[in-house]
Short mmCIF file of N, CA and C in Angstrom, two decimals:
data_model
loop_
_atom_site.label_atom_id
_atom_site.label_comp_id
_atom_site.label_asym_id
_atom_site.label_seq_id
_atom_site.Cartn_x
_atom_site.Cartn_y
_atom_site.Cartn_z
N PRO A 1 -39.51 43.41 -8.90
CA PRO A 1 -40.31 42.56 -8.04
C PRO A 1 -39.47 41.48 -7.40
N LYS A 2 -39.87 41.08 -6.21
CA LYS A 2 -39.16 40.03 -5.49
C LYS A 2 -39.50 38.68 -6.10
N ALA A 3 -38.49 37.83 -6.10
CA ALA A 3 -38.70 36.47 -6.60
C ALA A 3 -39.40 35.65 -5.53
N GLY A 4 -40.32 34.82 -5.94
CA GLY A 4 -41.03 33.95 -5.00
C GLY A 4 -40.14 32.81 -4.53
N ARG A 5 -40.63 32.05 -3.58
CA ARG A 5 -39.85 30.96 -3.01
C ARG A 5 -39.43 29.94 -4.06
N GLY A 6 -40.27 29.67 -5.04
CA GLY A 6 -39.96 28.68 -6.05
C GLY A 6 -39.11 29.21 -7.20
N ALA A 7 -38.86 30.52 -7.22
CA ALA A 7 -38.10 31.10 -8.31
C ALA A 7 -36.63 30.72 -8.21
N ALA A 8 -36.00 30.55 -9.36
CA ALA A 8 -34.58 30.22 -9.39
C ALA A 8 -33.77 31.41 -8.92
N ARG A 9 -32.81 31.13 -8.07
CA ARG A 9 -31.91 32.16 -7.56
C ARG A 9 -30.49 31.67 -7.76
N PRO A 10 -29.57 32.57 -8.04
CA PRO A 10 -28.19 32.11 -8.17
C PRO A 10 -27.66 31.62 -6.83
N ALA A 11 -26.84 30.60 -6.88
CA ALA A 11 -26.26 30.06 -5.65
C ALA A 11 -25.22 31.02 -5.11
N PRO A 12 -25.10 31.10 -3.80
CA PRO A 12 -24.05 31.93 -3.23
C PRO A 12 -22.69 31.43 -3.67
N GLU A 13 -21.70 32.27 -3.53
CA GLU A 13 -20.34 31.93 -3.95
C GLU A 13 -19.86 30.63 -3.31
N ALA A 14 -20.17 30.41 -2.05
CA ALA A 14 -19.70 29.21 -1.36
C ALA A 14 -20.20 27.94 -2.04
N ALA A 15 -21.40 27.96 -2.58
CA ALA A 15 -21.95 26.76 -3.22
C ALA A 15 -21.30 26.50 -4.58
N ARG A 16 -20.67 27.51 -5.15
CA ARG A 16 -20.00 27.35 -6.45
C ARG A 16 -18.51 27.13 -6.31
N ARG A 17 -17.97 27.25 -5.12
CA ARG A 17 -16.54 27.16 -4.88
C ARG A 17 -16.00 25.82 -5.33
N THR A 18 -14.83 25.84 -5.95
CA THR A 18 -14.20 24.59 -6.37
C THR A 18 -12.83 24.42 -5.73
N GLY A 19 -12.28 25.45 -5.14
CA GLY A 19 -10.96 25.38 -4.52
C GLY A 19 -11.00 24.78 -3.14
N PRO A 20 -9.83 24.79 -2.48
CA PRO A 20 -9.77 24.20 -1.14
C PRO A 20 -10.59 24.99 -0.14
N VAL A 21 -11.13 24.27 0.81
CA VAL A 21 -11.94 24.87 1.87
C VAL A 21 -11.04 25.03 3.08
N ARG A 22 -11.13 26.17 3.72
CA ARG A 22 -10.28 26.44 4.86
C ARG A 22 -10.99 26.10 6.17
N GLY A 23 -10.20 26.01 7.21
CA GLY A 23 -10.72 25.71 8.54
C GLY A 23 -9.73 24.79 9.23
N THR A 24 -9.91 24.63 10.51
CA THR A 24 -9.04 23.73 11.25
C THR A 24 -9.35 22.29 10.83
N PRO A 25 -8.41 21.40 11.06
CA PRO A 25 -8.70 19.99 10.73
C PRO A 25 -9.97 19.48 11.42
N ARG A 26 -10.19 19.89 12.66
CA ARG A 26 -11.38 19.46 13.38
C ARG A 26 -12.65 20.01 12.71
N GLU A 27 -12.61 21.27 12.28
CA GLU A 27 -13.78 21.86 11.60
C GLU A 27 -14.05 21.16 10.27
N ARG A 28 -12.99 20.83 9.53
CA ARG A 28 -13.17 20.13 8.25
C ARG A 28 -13.74 18.72 8.49
N LEU A 29 -13.21 18.04 9.51
CA LEU A 29 -13.72 16.71 9.84
C LEU A 29 -15.19 16.76 10.23
N ARG A 30 -15.55 17.75 11.01
CA ARG A 30 -16.95 17.90 11.42
C ARG A 30 -17.85 18.17 10.21
N ALA A 31 -17.38 18.99 9.26
CA ALA A 31 -18.16 19.28 8.06
C ALA A 31 -18.37 18.01 7.23
N TRP A 32 -17.32 17.19 7.09
CA TRP A 32 -17.45 15.95 6.34
C TRP A 32 -18.38 14.97 7.05
N ALA A 33 -18.29 14.91 8.37
CA ALA A 33 -19.17 14.03 9.14
C ALA A 33 -20.62 14.45 8.95
N GLU A 34 -20.86 15.76 8.89
CA GLU A 34 -22.22 16.26 8.67
C GLU A 34 -22.68 15.96 7.25
N LEU A 35 -21.81 16.18 6.27
CA LEU A 35 -22.16 15.91 4.87
C LEU A 35 -22.51 14.43 4.69
N LEU A 36 -21.70 13.56 5.27
CA LEU A 36 -21.88 12.12 5.08
C LEU A 36 -22.88 11.51 6.06
N ARG A 37 -23.40 12.33 6.98
CA ARG A 37 -24.38 11.88 7.97
C ARG A 37 -23.89 10.64 8.70
N VAL A 38 -22.68 10.76 9.24
CA VAL A 38 -22.01 9.65 9.91
C VAL A 38 -22.86 9.07 11.04
N SER A 39 -23.64 9.89 11.70
CA SER A 39 -24.45 9.39 12.82
C SER A 39 -25.47 8.35 12.38
N ALA A 40 -25.81 8.32 11.11
CA ALA A 40 -26.80 7.36 10.60
C ALA A 40 -26.16 6.05 10.14
N LEU A 41 -24.84 5.96 10.16
CA LEU A 41 -24.14 4.78 9.65
C LEU A 41 -24.42 3.50 10.43
N PHE A 42 -24.76 3.63 11.68
CA PHE A 42 -24.93 2.43 12.50
C PHE A 42 -26.08 1.55 12.03
N SER A 43 -27.01 2.12 11.28
CA SER A 43 -28.14 1.32 10.79
C SER A 43 -27.80 0.54 9.53
N VAL A 44 -26.74 0.88 8.85
CA VAL A 44 -26.44 0.29 7.54
C VAL A 44 -25.97 -1.17 7.63
N PRO A 45 -25.01 -1.53 8.47
CA PRO A 45 -24.55 -2.93 8.49
C PRO A 45 -25.64 -3.94 8.87
N GLY A 46 -26.68 -3.48 9.51
CA GLY A 46 -27.76 -4.38 9.89
C GLY A 46 -28.40 -5.07 8.71
N ASP A 47 -28.40 -4.42 7.55
CA ASP A 47 -28.99 -5.04 6.36
C ASP A 47 -28.19 -6.28 5.95
N ALA A 48 -26.87 -6.18 5.96
CA ALA A 48 -26.04 -7.33 5.60
C ALA A 48 -26.19 -8.44 6.63
N LEU A 49 -26.24 -8.07 7.90
CA LEU A 49 -26.43 -9.07 8.95
C LEU A 49 -27.79 -9.74 8.84
N ALA A 50 -28.81 -8.97 8.54
CA ALA A 50 -30.16 -9.54 8.36
C ALA A 50 -30.18 -10.48 7.16
N GLY A 51 -29.48 -10.12 6.10
CA GLY A 51 -29.42 -10.99 4.94
C GLY A 51 -28.76 -12.32 5.25
N ALA A 52 -27.66 -12.26 6.02
CA ALA A 52 -26.98 -13.50 6.41
C ALA A 52 -27.90 -14.35 7.29
N ALA A 53 -28.61 -13.71 8.21
CA ALA A 53 -29.52 -14.44 9.09
C ALA A 53 -30.70 -15.03 8.30
N ALA A 54 -31.16 -14.31 7.29
CA ALA A 54 -32.31 -14.77 6.51
C ALA A 54 -32.01 -16.06 5.74
N VAL A 55 -30.76 -16.24 5.34
CA VAL A 55 -30.41 -17.46 4.62
C VAL A 55 -29.83 -18.52 5.55
N GLY A 56 -29.87 -18.23 6.85
CA GLY A 56 -29.41 -19.20 7.83
C GLY A 56 -27.90 -19.28 7.96
N GLY A 57 -27.21 -18.32 7.41
CA GLY A 57 -25.75 -18.34 7.48
C GLY A 57 -25.22 -17.60 8.69
N ARG A 58 -23.98 -17.87 8.98
CA ARG A 58 -23.31 -17.14 10.04
C ARG A 58 -22.57 -15.98 9.39
N PRO A 59 -22.54 -14.86 10.06
CA PRO A 59 -21.77 -13.74 9.51
C PRO A 59 -20.31 -14.14 9.32
N GLY A 60 -19.82 -13.93 8.14
CA GLY A 60 -18.43 -14.27 7.82
C GLY A 60 -17.82 -13.20 6.94
N ARG A 61 -16.82 -13.60 6.18
CA ARG A 61 -16.10 -12.66 5.31
C ARG A 61 -17.05 -11.99 4.32
N GLY A 62 -17.94 -12.75 3.73
CA GLY A 62 -18.89 -12.19 2.77
C GLY A 62 -19.82 -11.17 3.40
N THR A 63 -20.22 -11.43 4.62
CA THR A 63 -21.09 -10.49 5.34
C THR A 63 -20.35 -9.20 5.62
N VAL A 64 -19.10 -9.33 6.04
CA VAL A 64 -18.28 -8.14 6.31
C VAL A 64 -18.09 -7.33 5.03
N LEU A 65 -17.81 -8.01 3.92
CA LEU A 65 -17.64 -7.31 2.64
C LEU A 65 -18.94 -6.63 2.20
N ALA A 66 -20.06 -7.32 2.38
CA ALA A 66 -21.35 -6.72 2.02
C ALA A 66 -21.64 -5.50 2.89
N ALA A 67 -21.34 -5.59 4.17
CA ALA A 67 -21.55 -4.45 5.06
C ALA A 67 -20.64 -3.28 4.66
N GLY A 68 -19.40 -3.57 4.34
CA GLY A 68 -18.47 -2.52 3.91
C GLY A 68 -18.92 -1.86 2.61
N ALA A 69 -19.36 -2.67 1.66
CA ALA A 69 -19.86 -2.12 0.40
C ALA A 69 -21.10 -1.26 0.64
N SER A 70 -21.99 -1.73 1.51
CA SER A 70 -23.20 -0.97 1.83
C SER A 70 -22.85 0.37 2.46
N LEU A 71 -21.87 0.37 3.37
CA LEU A 71 -21.45 1.62 4.00
C LEU A 71 -20.91 2.61 2.97
N CYS A 72 -20.06 2.11 2.07
CA CYS A 72 -19.50 2.98 1.03
C CYS A 72 -20.58 3.55 0.12
N LEU A 73 -21.49 2.71 -0.32
CA LEU A 73 -22.55 3.17 -1.22
C LEU A 73 -23.52 4.12 -0.52
N TYR A 74 -23.80 3.88 0.75
CA TYR A 74 -24.65 4.77 1.52
C TYR A 74 -24.01 6.15 1.62
N GLU A 75 -22.73 6.18 1.96
CA GLU A 75 -22.01 7.45 2.09
C GLU A 75 -21.91 8.16 0.74
N ALA A 76 -21.72 7.40 -0.32
CA ALA A 76 -21.68 8.00 -1.66
C ALA A 76 -23.00 8.70 -1.96
N GLY A 77 -24.08 8.05 -1.60
CA GLY A 77 -25.40 8.63 -1.81
C GLY A 77 -25.60 9.92 -1.02
N MET A 78 -25.10 9.95 0.19
CA MET A 78 -25.23 11.17 1.02
C MET A 78 -24.48 12.34 0.37
N ALA A 79 -23.25 12.08 -0.06
CA ALA A 79 -22.45 13.13 -0.68
C ALA A 79 -23.06 13.58 -2.01
N LEU A 80 -23.51 12.62 -2.81
CA LEU A 80 -24.09 12.96 -4.11
C LEU A 80 -25.41 13.71 -3.95
N ASN A 81 -26.20 13.34 -2.97
CA ASN A 81 -27.45 14.04 -2.71
C ASN A 81 -27.19 15.52 -2.38
N ASP A 82 -26.24 15.76 -1.48
CA ASP A 82 -25.96 17.15 -1.12
C ASP A 82 -25.32 17.91 -2.29
N TRP A 83 -24.53 17.23 -3.11
CA TRP A 83 -23.95 17.88 -4.28
C TRP A 83 -25.08 18.28 -5.25
N ALA A 84 -26.01 17.36 -5.49
CA ALA A 84 -27.10 17.63 -6.43
C ALA A 84 -28.05 18.72 -5.91
N ASP A 85 -28.22 18.80 -4.60
CA ASP A 85 -29.14 19.77 -4.01
C ASP A 85 -28.46 21.06 -3.57
N ARG A 86 -27.22 21.29 -3.97
CA ARG A 86 -26.46 22.42 -3.43
C ARG A 86 -27.10 23.78 -3.71
N ASP A 87 -27.72 23.97 -4.87
CA ASP A 87 -28.35 25.27 -5.16
C ASP A 87 -29.61 25.46 -4.30
N GLU A 88 -30.40 24.42 -4.17
CA GLU A 88 -31.59 24.50 -3.31
C GLU A 88 -31.19 24.69 -1.85
N ASP A 89 -30.17 23.94 -1.43
CA ASP A 89 -29.70 24.08 -0.05
C ASP A 89 -29.13 25.47 0.23
N ALA A 90 -28.57 26.10 -0.79
CA ALA A 90 -28.02 27.44 -0.60
C ALA A 90 -29.12 28.42 -0.20
N VAL A 91 -30.34 28.14 -0.63
CA VAL A 91 -31.48 29.00 -0.30
C VAL A 91 -32.17 28.52 0.97
N ASP A 92 -32.47 27.22 1.04
CA ASP A 92 -33.28 26.69 2.13
C ASP A 92 -32.49 26.20 3.35
N ARG A 93 -31.24 25.75 3.12
CA ARG A 93 -30.42 25.20 4.21
C ARG A 93 -28.97 25.69 4.06
N PRO A 94 -28.76 26.99 4.17
CA PRO A 94 -27.42 27.53 3.94
C PRO A 94 -26.38 27.07 4.95
N HIS A 95 -26.81 26.47 6.05
CA HIS A 95 -25.88 25.97 7.07
C HIS A 95 -25.26 24.64 6.67
N ARG A 96 -25.80 23.93 5.67
CA ARG A 96 -25.26 22.64 5.25
C ARG A 96 -23.82 22.81 4.76
N PRO A 97 -23.02 21.75 4.76
CA PRO A 97 -21.60 21.88 4.45
C PRO A 97 -21.25 22.49 3.10
N ILE A 98 -21.96 22.15 2.04
CA ILE A 98 -21.60 22.70 0.73
C ILE A 98 -22.00 24.16 0.61
N PRO A 99 -23.26 24.54 0.85
CA PRO A 99 -23.60 25.96 0.68
C PRO A 99 -22.88 26.88 1.67
N SER A 100 -22.51 26.36 2.84
CA SER A 100 -21.80 27.19 3.80
C SER A 100 -20.33 27.34 3.44
N GLY A 101 -19.86 26.56 2.46
CA GLY A 101 -18.47 26.65 2.03
C GLY A 101 -17.52 25.78 2.84
N ARG A 102 -18.05 24.95 3.74
CA ARG A 102 -17.19 24.10 4.55
C ARG A 102 -16.69 22.87 3.79
N VAL A 103 -17.41 22.47 2.75
CA VAL A 103 -16.99 21.41 1.83
C VAL A 103 -17.25 21.93 0.43
N SER A 104 -16.27 21.82 -0.45
CA SER A 104 -16.48 22.32 -1.81
C SER A 104 -17.33 21.33 -2.60
N PRO A 105 -18.10 21.84 -3.57
CA PRO A 105 -18.89 20.93 -4.42
C PRO A 105 -18.01 19.90 -5.13
N ALA A 106 -16.83 20.32 -5.59
CA ALA A 106 -15.94 19.39 -6.28
C ALA A 106 -15.47 18.28 -5.35
N ALA A 107 -15.17 18.62 -4.11
CA ALA A 107 -14.72 17.61 -3.16
C ALA A 107 -15.86 16.63 -2.84
N ALA A 108 -17.08 17.14 -2.69
CA ALA A 108 -18.23 16.27 -2.41
C ALA A 108 -18.48 15.31 -3.58
N LEU A 109 -18.40 15.82 -4.81
CA LEU A 109 -18.60 14.98 -5.99
C LEU A 109 -17.48 13.95 -6.11
N GLY A 110 -16.26 14.37 -5.85
CA GLY A 110 -15.13 13.44 -5.88
C GLY A 110 -15.27 12.34 -4.85
N ALA A 111 -15.70 12.71 -3.65
CA ALA A 111 -15.91 11.72 -2.59
C ALA A 111 -17.01 10.74 -2.99
N ALA A 112 -18.08 11.26 -3.59
CA ALA A 112 -19.17 10.38 -4.03
C ALA A 112 -18.66 9.36 -5.05
N GLY A 113 -17.85 9.82 -5.99
CA GLY A 113 -17.29 8.92 -6.99
C GLY A 113 -16.36 7.88 -6.39
N ALA A 114 -15.48 8.32 -5.48
CA ALA A 114 -14.54 7.39 -4.84
C ALA A 114 -15.27 6.38 -3.97
N LEU A 115 -16.27 6.81 -3.24
CA LEU A 115 -17.03 5.90 -2.38
C LEU A 115 -17.86 4.91 -3.21
N THR A 116 -18.38 5.36 -4.34
CA THR A 116 -19.11 4.46 -5.23
C THR A 116 -18.17 3.39 -5.78
N ALA A 117 -16.99 3.82 -6.23
CA ALA A 117 -16.00 2.86 -6.75
C ALA A 117 -15.58 1.86 -5.67
N ALA A 118 -15.37 2.35 -4.46
CA ALA A 118 -14.98 1.46 -3.36
C ALA A 118 -16.11 0.47 -3.04
N GLY A 119 -17.34 0.94 -3.04
CA GLY A 119 -18.45 0.06 -2.76
C GLY A 119 -18.65 -1.00 -3.82
N LEU A 120 -18.44 -0.64 -5.07
CA LEU A 120 -18.58 -1.61 -6.16
C LEU A 120 -17.42 -2.59 -6.21
N ALA A 121 -16.25 -2.12 -5.80
CA ALA A 121 -15.07 -3.00 -5.79
C ALA A 121 -15.26 -4.08 -4.75
#
């Protein structure tokens, strides 16, 4: 019998890959930009700016650091989300960077860890 939509299915090989991902540098950069949802980054620094404005301060070094930390933590969340959803995405969104094999799960998890550390630092 066929498995229903909610039934567990094994992830395709690309979603389990741990080795290097091939492609031109431009293709790899595009895959990372898609994984990290770079187009949505412009909304993130506004939170730090709004916080500075709310306390009546002028944007300064602290505001820049807060915006940088927010950007790192936001990107970490994007990478970690796609890493955690890689098996589901392999079925429902096989074009995404991890299930398509354009970014390895290990690289996405490593990036999430590095971005989290950078944001906390």
